[in-house]
PDB file of N, CA and C in Angstrom:
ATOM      1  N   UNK A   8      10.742  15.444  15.899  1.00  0.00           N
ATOM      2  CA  UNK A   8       9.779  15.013  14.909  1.00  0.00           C
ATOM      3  C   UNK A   8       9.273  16.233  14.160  1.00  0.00           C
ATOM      4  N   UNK A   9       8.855  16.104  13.178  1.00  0.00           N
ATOM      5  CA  UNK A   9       8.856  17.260  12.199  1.00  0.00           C
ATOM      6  C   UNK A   9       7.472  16.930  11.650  1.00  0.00           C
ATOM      7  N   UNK A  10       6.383  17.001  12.284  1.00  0.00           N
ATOM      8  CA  UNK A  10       4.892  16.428  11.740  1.00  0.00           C
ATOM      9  C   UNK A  10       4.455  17.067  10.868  1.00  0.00           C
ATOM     10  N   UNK A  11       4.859  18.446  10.550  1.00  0.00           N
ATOM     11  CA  UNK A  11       4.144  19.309   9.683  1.00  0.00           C
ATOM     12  C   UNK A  11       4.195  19.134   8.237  1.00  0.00           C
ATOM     13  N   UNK A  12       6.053  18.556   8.425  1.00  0.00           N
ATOM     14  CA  UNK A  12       6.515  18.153   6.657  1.00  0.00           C
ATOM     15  C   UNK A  12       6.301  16.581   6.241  1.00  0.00           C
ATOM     16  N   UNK A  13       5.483  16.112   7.440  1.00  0.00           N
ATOM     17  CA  UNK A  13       5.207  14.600   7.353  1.00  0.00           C
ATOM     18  C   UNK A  13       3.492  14.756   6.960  1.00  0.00           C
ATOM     19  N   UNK A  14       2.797  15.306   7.563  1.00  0.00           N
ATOM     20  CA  UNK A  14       1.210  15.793   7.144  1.00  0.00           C
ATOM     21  C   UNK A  14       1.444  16.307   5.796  1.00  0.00           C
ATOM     22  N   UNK A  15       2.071  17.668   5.236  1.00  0.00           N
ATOM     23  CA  UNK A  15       1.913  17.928   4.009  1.00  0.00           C
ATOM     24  C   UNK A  15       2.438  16.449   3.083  1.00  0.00           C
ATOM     25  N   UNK A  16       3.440  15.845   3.294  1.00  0.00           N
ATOM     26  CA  UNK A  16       4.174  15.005   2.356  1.00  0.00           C
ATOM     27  C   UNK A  16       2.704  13.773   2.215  1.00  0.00           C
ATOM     28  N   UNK A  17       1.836  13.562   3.602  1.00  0.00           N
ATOM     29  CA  UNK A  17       0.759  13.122   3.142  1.00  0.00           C
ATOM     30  C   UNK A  17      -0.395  13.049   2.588  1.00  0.00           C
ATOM     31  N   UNK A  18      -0.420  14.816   2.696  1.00  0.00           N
ATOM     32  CA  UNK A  18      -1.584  15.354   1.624  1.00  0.00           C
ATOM     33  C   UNK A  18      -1.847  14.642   0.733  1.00  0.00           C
ATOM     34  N   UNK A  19      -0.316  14.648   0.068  1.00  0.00           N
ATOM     35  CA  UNK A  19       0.129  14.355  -1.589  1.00  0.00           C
ATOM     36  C   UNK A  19       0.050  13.016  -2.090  1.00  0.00           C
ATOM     37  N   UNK A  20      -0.562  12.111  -1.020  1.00  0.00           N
ATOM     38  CA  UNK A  20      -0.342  10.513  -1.212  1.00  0.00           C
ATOM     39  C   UNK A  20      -1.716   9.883  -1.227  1.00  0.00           C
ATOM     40  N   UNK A  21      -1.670   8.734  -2.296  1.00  0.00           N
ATOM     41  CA  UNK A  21      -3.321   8.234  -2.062  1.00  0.00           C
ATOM     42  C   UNK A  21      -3.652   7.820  -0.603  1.00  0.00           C
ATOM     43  N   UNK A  22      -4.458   8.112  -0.158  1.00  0.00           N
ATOM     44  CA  UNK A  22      -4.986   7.714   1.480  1.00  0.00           C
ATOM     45  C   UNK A  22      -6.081   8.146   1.129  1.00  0.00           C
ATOM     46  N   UNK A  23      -7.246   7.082   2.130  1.00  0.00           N
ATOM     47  CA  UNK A  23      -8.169   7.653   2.288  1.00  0.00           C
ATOM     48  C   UNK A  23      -8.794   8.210   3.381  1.00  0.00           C
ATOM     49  N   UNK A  24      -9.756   9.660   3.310  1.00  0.00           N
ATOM     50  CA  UNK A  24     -10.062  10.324   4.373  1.00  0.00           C
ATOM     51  C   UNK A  24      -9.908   9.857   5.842  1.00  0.00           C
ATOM     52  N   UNK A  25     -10.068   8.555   6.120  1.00  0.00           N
ATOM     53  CA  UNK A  25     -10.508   8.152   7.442  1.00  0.00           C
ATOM     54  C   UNK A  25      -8.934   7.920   7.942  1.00  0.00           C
ATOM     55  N   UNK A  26      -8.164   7.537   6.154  1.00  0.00           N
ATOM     56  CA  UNK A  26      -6.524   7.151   7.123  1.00  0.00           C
ATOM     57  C   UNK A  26      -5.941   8.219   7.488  1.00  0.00           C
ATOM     58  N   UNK A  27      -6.165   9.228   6.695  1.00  0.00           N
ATOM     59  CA  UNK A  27      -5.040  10.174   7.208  1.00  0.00           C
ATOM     60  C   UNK A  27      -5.772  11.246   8.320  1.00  0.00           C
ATOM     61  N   UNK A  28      -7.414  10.787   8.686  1.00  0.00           N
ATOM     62  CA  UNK A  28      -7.434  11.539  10.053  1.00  0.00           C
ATOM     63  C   UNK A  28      -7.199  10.459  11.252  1.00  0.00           C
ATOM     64  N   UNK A  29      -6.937   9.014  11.093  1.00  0.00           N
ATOM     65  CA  UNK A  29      -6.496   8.493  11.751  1.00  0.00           C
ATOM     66  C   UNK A  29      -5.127   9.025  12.391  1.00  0.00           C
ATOM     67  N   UNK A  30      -3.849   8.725  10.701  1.00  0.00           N
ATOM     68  CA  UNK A  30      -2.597   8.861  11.270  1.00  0.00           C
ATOM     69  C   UNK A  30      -2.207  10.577  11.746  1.00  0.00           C
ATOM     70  N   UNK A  31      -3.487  11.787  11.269  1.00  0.00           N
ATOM     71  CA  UNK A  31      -3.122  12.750  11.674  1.00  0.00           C
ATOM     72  C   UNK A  31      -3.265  13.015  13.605  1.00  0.00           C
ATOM     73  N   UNK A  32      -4.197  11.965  13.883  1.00  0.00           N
ATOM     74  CA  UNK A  32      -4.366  12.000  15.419  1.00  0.00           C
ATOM     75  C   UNK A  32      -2.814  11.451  16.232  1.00  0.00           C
ATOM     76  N   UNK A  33      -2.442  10.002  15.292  1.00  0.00           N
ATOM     77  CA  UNK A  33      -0.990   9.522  15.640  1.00  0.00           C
ATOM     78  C   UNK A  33      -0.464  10.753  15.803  1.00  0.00           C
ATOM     79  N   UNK A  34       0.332  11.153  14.339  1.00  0.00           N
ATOM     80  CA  UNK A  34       1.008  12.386  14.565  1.00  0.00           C
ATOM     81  C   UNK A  34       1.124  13.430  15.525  1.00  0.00           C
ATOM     82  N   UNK A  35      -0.011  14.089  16.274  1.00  0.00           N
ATOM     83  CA  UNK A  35      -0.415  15.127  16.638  1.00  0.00           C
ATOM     84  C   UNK A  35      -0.661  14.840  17.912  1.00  0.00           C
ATOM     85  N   UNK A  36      -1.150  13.933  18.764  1.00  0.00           N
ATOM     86  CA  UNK A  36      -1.823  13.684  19.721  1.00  0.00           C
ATOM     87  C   UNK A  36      -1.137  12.008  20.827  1.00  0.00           C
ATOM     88  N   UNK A  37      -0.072  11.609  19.564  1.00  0.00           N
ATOM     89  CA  UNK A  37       0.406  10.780  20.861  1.00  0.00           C
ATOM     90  C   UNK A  37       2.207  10.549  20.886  1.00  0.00           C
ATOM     91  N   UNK A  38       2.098  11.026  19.949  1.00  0.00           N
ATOM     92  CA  UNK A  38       4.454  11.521  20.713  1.00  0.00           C
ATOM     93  C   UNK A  38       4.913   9.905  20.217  1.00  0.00           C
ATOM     94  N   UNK A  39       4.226   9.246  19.381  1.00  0.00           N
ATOM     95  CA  UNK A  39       4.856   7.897  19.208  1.00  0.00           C
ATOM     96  C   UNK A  39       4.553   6.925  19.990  1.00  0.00           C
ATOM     97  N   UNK A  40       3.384   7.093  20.800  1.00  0.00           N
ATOM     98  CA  UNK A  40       3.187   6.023  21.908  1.00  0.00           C
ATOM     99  C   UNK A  40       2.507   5.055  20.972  1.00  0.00           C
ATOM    100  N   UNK A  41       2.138   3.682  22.234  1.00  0.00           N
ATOM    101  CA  UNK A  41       1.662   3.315  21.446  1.00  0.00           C
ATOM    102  C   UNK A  41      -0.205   3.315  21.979  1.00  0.00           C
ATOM    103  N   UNK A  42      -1.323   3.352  21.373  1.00  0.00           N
ATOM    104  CA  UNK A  42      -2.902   3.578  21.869  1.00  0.00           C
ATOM    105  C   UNK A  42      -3.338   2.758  21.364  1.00  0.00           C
ATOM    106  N   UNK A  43      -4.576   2.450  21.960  1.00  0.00           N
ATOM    107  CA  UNK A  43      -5.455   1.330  21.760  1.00  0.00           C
ATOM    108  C   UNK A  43      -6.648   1.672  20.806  1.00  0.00           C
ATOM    109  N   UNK A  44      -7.097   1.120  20.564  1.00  0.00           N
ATOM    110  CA  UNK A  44      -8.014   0.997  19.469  1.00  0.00           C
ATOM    111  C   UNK A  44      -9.186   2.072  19.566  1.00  0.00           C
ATOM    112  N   UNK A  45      -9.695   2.117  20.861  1.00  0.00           N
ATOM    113  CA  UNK A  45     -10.589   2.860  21.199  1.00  0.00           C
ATOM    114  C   UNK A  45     -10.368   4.570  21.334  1.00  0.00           C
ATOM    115  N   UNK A  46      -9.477   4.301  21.918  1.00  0.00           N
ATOM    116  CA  UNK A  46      -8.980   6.186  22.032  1.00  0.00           C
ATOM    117  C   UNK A  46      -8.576   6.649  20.451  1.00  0.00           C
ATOM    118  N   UNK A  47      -7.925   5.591  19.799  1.00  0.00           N
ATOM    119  CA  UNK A  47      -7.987   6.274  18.386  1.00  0.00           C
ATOM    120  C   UNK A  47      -9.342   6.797  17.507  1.00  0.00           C
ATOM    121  N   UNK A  48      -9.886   5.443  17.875  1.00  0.00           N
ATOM    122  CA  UNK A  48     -11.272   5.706  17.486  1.00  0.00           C
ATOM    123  C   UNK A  48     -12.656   6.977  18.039  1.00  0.00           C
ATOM    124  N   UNK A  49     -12.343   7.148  19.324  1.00  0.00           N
ATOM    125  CA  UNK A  49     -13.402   8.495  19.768  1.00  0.00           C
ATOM    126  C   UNK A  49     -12.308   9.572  19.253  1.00  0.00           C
ATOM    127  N   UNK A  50     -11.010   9.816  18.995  1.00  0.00           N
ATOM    128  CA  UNK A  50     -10.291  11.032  18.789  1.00  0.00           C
ATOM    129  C   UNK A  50     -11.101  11.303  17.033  1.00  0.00           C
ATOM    130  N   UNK A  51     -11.416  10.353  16.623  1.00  0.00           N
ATOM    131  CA  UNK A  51     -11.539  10.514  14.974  1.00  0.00           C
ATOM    132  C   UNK A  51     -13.375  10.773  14.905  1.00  0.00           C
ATOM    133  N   UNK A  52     -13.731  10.295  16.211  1.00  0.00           N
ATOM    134  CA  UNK A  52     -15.721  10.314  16.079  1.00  0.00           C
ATOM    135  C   UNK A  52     -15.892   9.322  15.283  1.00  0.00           C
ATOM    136  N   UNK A  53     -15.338   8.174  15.802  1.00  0.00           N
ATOM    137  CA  UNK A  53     -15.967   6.983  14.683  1.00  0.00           C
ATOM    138  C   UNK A  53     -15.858   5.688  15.902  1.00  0.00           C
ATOM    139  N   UNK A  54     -16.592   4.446  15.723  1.00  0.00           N
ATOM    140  CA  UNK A  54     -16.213   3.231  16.442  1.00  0.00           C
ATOM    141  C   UNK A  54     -15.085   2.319  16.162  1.00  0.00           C
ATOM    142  N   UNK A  55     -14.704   1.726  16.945  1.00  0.00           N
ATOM    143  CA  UNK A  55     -14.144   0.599  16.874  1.00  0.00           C
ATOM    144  C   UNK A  55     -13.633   0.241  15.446  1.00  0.00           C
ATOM    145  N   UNK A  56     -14.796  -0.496  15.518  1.00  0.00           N
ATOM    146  CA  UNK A  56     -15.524  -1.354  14.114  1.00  0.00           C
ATOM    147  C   UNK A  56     -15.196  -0.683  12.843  1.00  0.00           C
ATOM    148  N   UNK A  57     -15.570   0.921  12.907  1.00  0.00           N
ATOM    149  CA  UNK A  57     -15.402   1.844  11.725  1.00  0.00           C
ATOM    150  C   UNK A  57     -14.408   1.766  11.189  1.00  0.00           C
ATOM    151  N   UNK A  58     -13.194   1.616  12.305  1.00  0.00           N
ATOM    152  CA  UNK A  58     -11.463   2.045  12.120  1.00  0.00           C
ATOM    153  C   UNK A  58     -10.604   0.848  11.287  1.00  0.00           C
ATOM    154  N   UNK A  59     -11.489  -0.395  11.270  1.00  0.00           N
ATOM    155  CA  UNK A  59     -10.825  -1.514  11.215  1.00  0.00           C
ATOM    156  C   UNK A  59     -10.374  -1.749   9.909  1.00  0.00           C
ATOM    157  N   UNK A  60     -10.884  -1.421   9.001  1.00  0.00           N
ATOM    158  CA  UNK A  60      -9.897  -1.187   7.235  1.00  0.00           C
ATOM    159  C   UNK A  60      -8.813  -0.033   7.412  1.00  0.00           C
ATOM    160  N   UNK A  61      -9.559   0.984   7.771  1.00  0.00           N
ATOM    161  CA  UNK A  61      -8.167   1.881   8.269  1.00  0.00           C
ATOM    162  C   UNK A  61      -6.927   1.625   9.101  1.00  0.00           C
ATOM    163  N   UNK A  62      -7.593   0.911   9.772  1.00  0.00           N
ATOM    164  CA  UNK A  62      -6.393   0.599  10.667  1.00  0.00           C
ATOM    165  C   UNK A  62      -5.208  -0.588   9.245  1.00  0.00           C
ATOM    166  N   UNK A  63      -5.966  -1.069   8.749  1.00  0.00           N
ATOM    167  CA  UNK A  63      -5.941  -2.048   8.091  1.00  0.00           C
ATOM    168  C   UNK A  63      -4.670  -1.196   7.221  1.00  0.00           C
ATOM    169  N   UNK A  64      -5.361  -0.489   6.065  1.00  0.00           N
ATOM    170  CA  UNK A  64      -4.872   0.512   5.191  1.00  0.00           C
ATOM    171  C   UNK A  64      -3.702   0.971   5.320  1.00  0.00           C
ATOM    172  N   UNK A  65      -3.140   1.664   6.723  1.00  0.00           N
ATOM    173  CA  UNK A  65      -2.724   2.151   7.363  1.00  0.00           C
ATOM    174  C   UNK A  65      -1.043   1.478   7.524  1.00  0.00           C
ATOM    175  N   UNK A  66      -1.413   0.270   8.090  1.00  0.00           N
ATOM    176  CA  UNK A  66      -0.742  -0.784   8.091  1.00  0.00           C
ATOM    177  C   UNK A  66       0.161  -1.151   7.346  1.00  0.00           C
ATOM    178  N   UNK A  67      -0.771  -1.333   6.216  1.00  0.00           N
ATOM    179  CA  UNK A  67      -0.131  -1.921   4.567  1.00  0.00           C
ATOM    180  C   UNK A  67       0.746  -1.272   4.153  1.00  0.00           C
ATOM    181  N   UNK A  68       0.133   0.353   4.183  1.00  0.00           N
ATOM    182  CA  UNK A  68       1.116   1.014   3.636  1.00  0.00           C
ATOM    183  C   UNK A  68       2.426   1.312   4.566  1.00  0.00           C
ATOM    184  N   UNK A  69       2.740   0.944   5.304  1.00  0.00           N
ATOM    185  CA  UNK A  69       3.871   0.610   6.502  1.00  0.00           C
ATOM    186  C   UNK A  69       3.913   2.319   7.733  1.00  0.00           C
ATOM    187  N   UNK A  70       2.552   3.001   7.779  1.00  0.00           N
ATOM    188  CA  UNK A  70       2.667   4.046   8.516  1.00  0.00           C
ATOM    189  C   UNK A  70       2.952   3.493  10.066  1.00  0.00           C
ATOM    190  N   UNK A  71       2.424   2.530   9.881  1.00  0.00           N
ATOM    191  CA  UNK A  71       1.477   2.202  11.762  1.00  0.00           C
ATOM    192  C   UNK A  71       2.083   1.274  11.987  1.00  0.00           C
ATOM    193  N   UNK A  72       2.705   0.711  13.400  1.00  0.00           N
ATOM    194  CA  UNK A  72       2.566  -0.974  13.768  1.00  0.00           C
ATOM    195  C   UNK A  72       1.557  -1.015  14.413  1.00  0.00           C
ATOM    196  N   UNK A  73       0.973  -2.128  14.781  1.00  0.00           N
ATOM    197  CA  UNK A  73      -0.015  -3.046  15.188  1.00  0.00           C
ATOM    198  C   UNK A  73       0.770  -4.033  16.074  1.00  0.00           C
ATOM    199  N   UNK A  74       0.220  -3.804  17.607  1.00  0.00           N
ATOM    200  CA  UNK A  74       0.586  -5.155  18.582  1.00  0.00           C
ATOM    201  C   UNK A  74      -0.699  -5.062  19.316  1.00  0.00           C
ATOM    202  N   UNK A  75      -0.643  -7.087  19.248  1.00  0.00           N
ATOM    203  CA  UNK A  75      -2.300  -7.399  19.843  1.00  0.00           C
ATOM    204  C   UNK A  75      -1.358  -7.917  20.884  1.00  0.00           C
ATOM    205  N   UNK A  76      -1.857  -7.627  21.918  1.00  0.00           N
ATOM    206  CA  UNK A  76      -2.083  -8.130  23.821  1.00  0.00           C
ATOM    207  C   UNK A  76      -3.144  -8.964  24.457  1.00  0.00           C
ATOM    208  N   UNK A  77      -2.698  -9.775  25.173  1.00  0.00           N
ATOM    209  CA  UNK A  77      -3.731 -10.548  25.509  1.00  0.00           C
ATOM    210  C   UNK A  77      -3.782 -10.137  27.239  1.00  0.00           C
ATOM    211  N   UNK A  78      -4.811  -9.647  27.111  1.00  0.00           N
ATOM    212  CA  UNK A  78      -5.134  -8.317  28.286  1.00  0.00           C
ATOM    213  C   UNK A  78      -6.864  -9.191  29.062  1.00  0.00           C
ATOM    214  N   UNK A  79      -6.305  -8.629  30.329  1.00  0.00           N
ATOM    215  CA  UNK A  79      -8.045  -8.994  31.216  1.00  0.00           C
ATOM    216  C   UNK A  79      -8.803  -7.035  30.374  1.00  0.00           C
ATOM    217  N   UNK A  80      -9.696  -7.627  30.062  1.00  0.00           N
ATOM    218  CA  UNK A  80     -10.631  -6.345  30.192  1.00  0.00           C
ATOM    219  C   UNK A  80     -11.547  -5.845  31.175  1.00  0.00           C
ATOM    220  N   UNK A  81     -12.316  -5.033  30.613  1.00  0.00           N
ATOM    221  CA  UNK A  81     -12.812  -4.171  31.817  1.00  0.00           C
ATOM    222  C   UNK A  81     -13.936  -5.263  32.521  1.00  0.00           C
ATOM    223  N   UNK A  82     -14.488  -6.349  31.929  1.00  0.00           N
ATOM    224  CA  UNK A  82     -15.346  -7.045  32.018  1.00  0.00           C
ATOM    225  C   UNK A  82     -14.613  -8.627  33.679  1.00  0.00           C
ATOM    226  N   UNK A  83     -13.335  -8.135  33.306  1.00  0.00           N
ATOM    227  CA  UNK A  83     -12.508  -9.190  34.260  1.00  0.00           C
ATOM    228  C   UNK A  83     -12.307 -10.077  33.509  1.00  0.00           C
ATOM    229  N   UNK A  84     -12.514 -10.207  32.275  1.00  0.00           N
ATOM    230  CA  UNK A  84     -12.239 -11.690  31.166  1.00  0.00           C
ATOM    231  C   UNK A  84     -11.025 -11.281  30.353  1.00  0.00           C
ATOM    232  N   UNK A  85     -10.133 -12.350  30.231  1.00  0.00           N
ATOM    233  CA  UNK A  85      -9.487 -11.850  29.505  1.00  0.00           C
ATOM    234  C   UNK A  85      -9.540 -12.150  27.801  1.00  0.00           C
ATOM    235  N   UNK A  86      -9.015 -10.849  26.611  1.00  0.00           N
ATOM    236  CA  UNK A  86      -9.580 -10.942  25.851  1.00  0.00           C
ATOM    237  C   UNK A  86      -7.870 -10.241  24.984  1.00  0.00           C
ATOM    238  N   UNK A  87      -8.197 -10.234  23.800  1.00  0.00           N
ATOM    239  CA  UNK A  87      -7.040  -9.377  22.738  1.00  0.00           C
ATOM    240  C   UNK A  87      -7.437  -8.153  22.466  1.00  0.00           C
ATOM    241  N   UNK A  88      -6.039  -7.047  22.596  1.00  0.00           N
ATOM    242  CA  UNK A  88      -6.529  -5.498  22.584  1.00  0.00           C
ATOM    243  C   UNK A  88      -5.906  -5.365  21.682  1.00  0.00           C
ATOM    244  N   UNK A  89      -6.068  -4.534  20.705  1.00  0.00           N
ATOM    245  CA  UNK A  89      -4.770  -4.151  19.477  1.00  0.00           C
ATOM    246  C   UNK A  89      -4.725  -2.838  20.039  1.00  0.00           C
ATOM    247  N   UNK A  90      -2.916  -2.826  19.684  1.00  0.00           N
ATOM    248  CA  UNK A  90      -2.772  -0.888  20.066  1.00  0.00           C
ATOM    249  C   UNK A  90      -1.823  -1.029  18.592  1.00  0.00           C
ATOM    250  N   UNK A  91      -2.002   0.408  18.595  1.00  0.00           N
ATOM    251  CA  UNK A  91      -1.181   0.720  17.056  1.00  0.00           C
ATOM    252  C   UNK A  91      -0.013   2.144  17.844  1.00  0.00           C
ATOM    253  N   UNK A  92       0.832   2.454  17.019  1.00  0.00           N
ATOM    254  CA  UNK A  92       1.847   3.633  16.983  1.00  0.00           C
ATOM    255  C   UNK A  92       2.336   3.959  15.538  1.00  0.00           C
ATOM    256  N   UNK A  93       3.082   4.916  15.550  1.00  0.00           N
ATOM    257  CA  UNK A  93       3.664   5.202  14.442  1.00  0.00           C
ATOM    258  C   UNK A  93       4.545   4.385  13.829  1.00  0.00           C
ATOM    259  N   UNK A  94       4.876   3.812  12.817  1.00  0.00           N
ATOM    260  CA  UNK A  94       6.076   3.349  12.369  1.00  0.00           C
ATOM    261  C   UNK A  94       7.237   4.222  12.520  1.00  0.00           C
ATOM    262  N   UNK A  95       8.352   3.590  12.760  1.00  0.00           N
ATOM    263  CA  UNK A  95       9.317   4.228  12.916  1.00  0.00           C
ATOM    264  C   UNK A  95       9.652   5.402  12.075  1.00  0.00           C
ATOM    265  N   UNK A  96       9.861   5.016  10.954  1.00  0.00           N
ATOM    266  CA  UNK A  96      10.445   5.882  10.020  1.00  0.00           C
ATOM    267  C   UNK A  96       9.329   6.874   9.243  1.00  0.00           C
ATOM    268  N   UNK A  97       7.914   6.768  10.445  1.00  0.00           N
ATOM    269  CA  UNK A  97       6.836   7.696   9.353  1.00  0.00           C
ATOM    270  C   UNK A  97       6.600   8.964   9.671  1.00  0.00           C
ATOM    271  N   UNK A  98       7.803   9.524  10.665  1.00  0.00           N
ATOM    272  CA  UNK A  98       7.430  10.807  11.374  1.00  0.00           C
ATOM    273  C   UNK A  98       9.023  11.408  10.950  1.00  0.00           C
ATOM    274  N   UNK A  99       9.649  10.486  10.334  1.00  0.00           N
ATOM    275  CA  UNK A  99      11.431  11.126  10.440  1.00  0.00           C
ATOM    276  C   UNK A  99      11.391  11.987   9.469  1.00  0.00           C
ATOM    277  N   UNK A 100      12.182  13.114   9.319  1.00  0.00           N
ATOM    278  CA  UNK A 100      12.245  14.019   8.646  1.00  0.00           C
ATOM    279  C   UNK A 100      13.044  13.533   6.924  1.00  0.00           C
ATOM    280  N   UNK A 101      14.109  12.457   7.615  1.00  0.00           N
ATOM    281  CA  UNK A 101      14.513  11.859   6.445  1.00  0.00           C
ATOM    282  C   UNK A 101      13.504  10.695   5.515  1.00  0.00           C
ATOM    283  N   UNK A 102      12.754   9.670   6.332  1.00  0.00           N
ATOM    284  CA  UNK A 102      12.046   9.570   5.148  1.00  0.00           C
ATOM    285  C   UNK A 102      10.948  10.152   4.603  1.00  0.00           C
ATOM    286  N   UNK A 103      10.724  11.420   4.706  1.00  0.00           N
ATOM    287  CA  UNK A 103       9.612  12.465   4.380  1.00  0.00           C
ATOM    288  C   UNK A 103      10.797  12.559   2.700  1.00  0.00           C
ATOM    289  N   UNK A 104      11.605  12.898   2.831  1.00  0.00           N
ATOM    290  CA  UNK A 104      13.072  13.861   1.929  1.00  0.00           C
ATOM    291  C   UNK A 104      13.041  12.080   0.801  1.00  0.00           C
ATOM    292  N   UNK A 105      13.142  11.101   1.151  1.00  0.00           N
ATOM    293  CA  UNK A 105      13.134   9.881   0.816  1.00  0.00           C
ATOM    294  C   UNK A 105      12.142   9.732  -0.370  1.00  0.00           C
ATOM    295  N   UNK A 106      10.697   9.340   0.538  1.00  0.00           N
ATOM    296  CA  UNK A 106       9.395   9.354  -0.150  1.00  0.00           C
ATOM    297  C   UNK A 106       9.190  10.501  -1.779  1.00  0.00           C
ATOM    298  N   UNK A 107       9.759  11.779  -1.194  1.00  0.00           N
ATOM    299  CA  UNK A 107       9.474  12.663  -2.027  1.00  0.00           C
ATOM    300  C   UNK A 107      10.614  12.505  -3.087  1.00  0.00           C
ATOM    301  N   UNK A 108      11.414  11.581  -3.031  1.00  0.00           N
ATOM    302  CA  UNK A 108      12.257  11.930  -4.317  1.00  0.00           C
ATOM    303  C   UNK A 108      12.162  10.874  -5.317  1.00  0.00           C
TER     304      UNK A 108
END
C-alpha cells in the first residue's frame, strides 16, 4: 500500500476536514481492517454522532465500505454496529495514477 501517494492525491480533492482526518486514520492506523464506529471516532476526538455525515461523505464518494452487524453489545442486548474499512481500490497505487489522469 502506498498511503503517502494516496494522502497527497487526497489533499487535491474536495473533502471535507473531518473526511479526510477520518480516512487519514483508515489509511494510517488500520492495514485495511475493518473498525467500528467508535474507535474511528476517539482516533479523530470526535463522537459517534459527529462522524455520521462523514462517515456518510466518505461512503458516497466510494473511499470506505460500510457493514452493519447485528451484534449483542456491551449492555447484553443485542443491537446494530457499523464498522467501515477502506475500499478496495482507495489505497492502490493504481487507482491513485487513475484518479489523477
Amino acid at each position: 500500500m502506498n498511503s503517502i501517494n494516496t494522502l497527497e492525491h487526497r489533499l487535491a480533492t474536495a473533502m471535507s476536514d473531518r473526511a479526510f482526518r477520518v480516512f487519514c486514520v483508515l489509511v494510517l492506523r488500520t492495514s485495511g481492517e475493518w473498525r467500528n464506529i467508535p474507535y474511528i471516532a476517539d482516533a479523530v476526538n470526535l463522537t459517534a454522532h459527529e462522524i455520521r455525515s462523514t462517515i456518510t461523505e466518505l461512503h458516497t464518494a466510494g473511499l470506505i465500505r460500510k457493514d452493519r452487524r447485528y451484534e449483542t453489545g456491551a449492555s447484553g442486548r443485542k443491537t446494530w454496529h457499523t464498522y467501515i474499512s477502506l475500499a478496495e481500490d482507495s489505497t492502490s497505487p493504481d487507482s491513485v495514477a487513475e484518479d489523477a489522469a
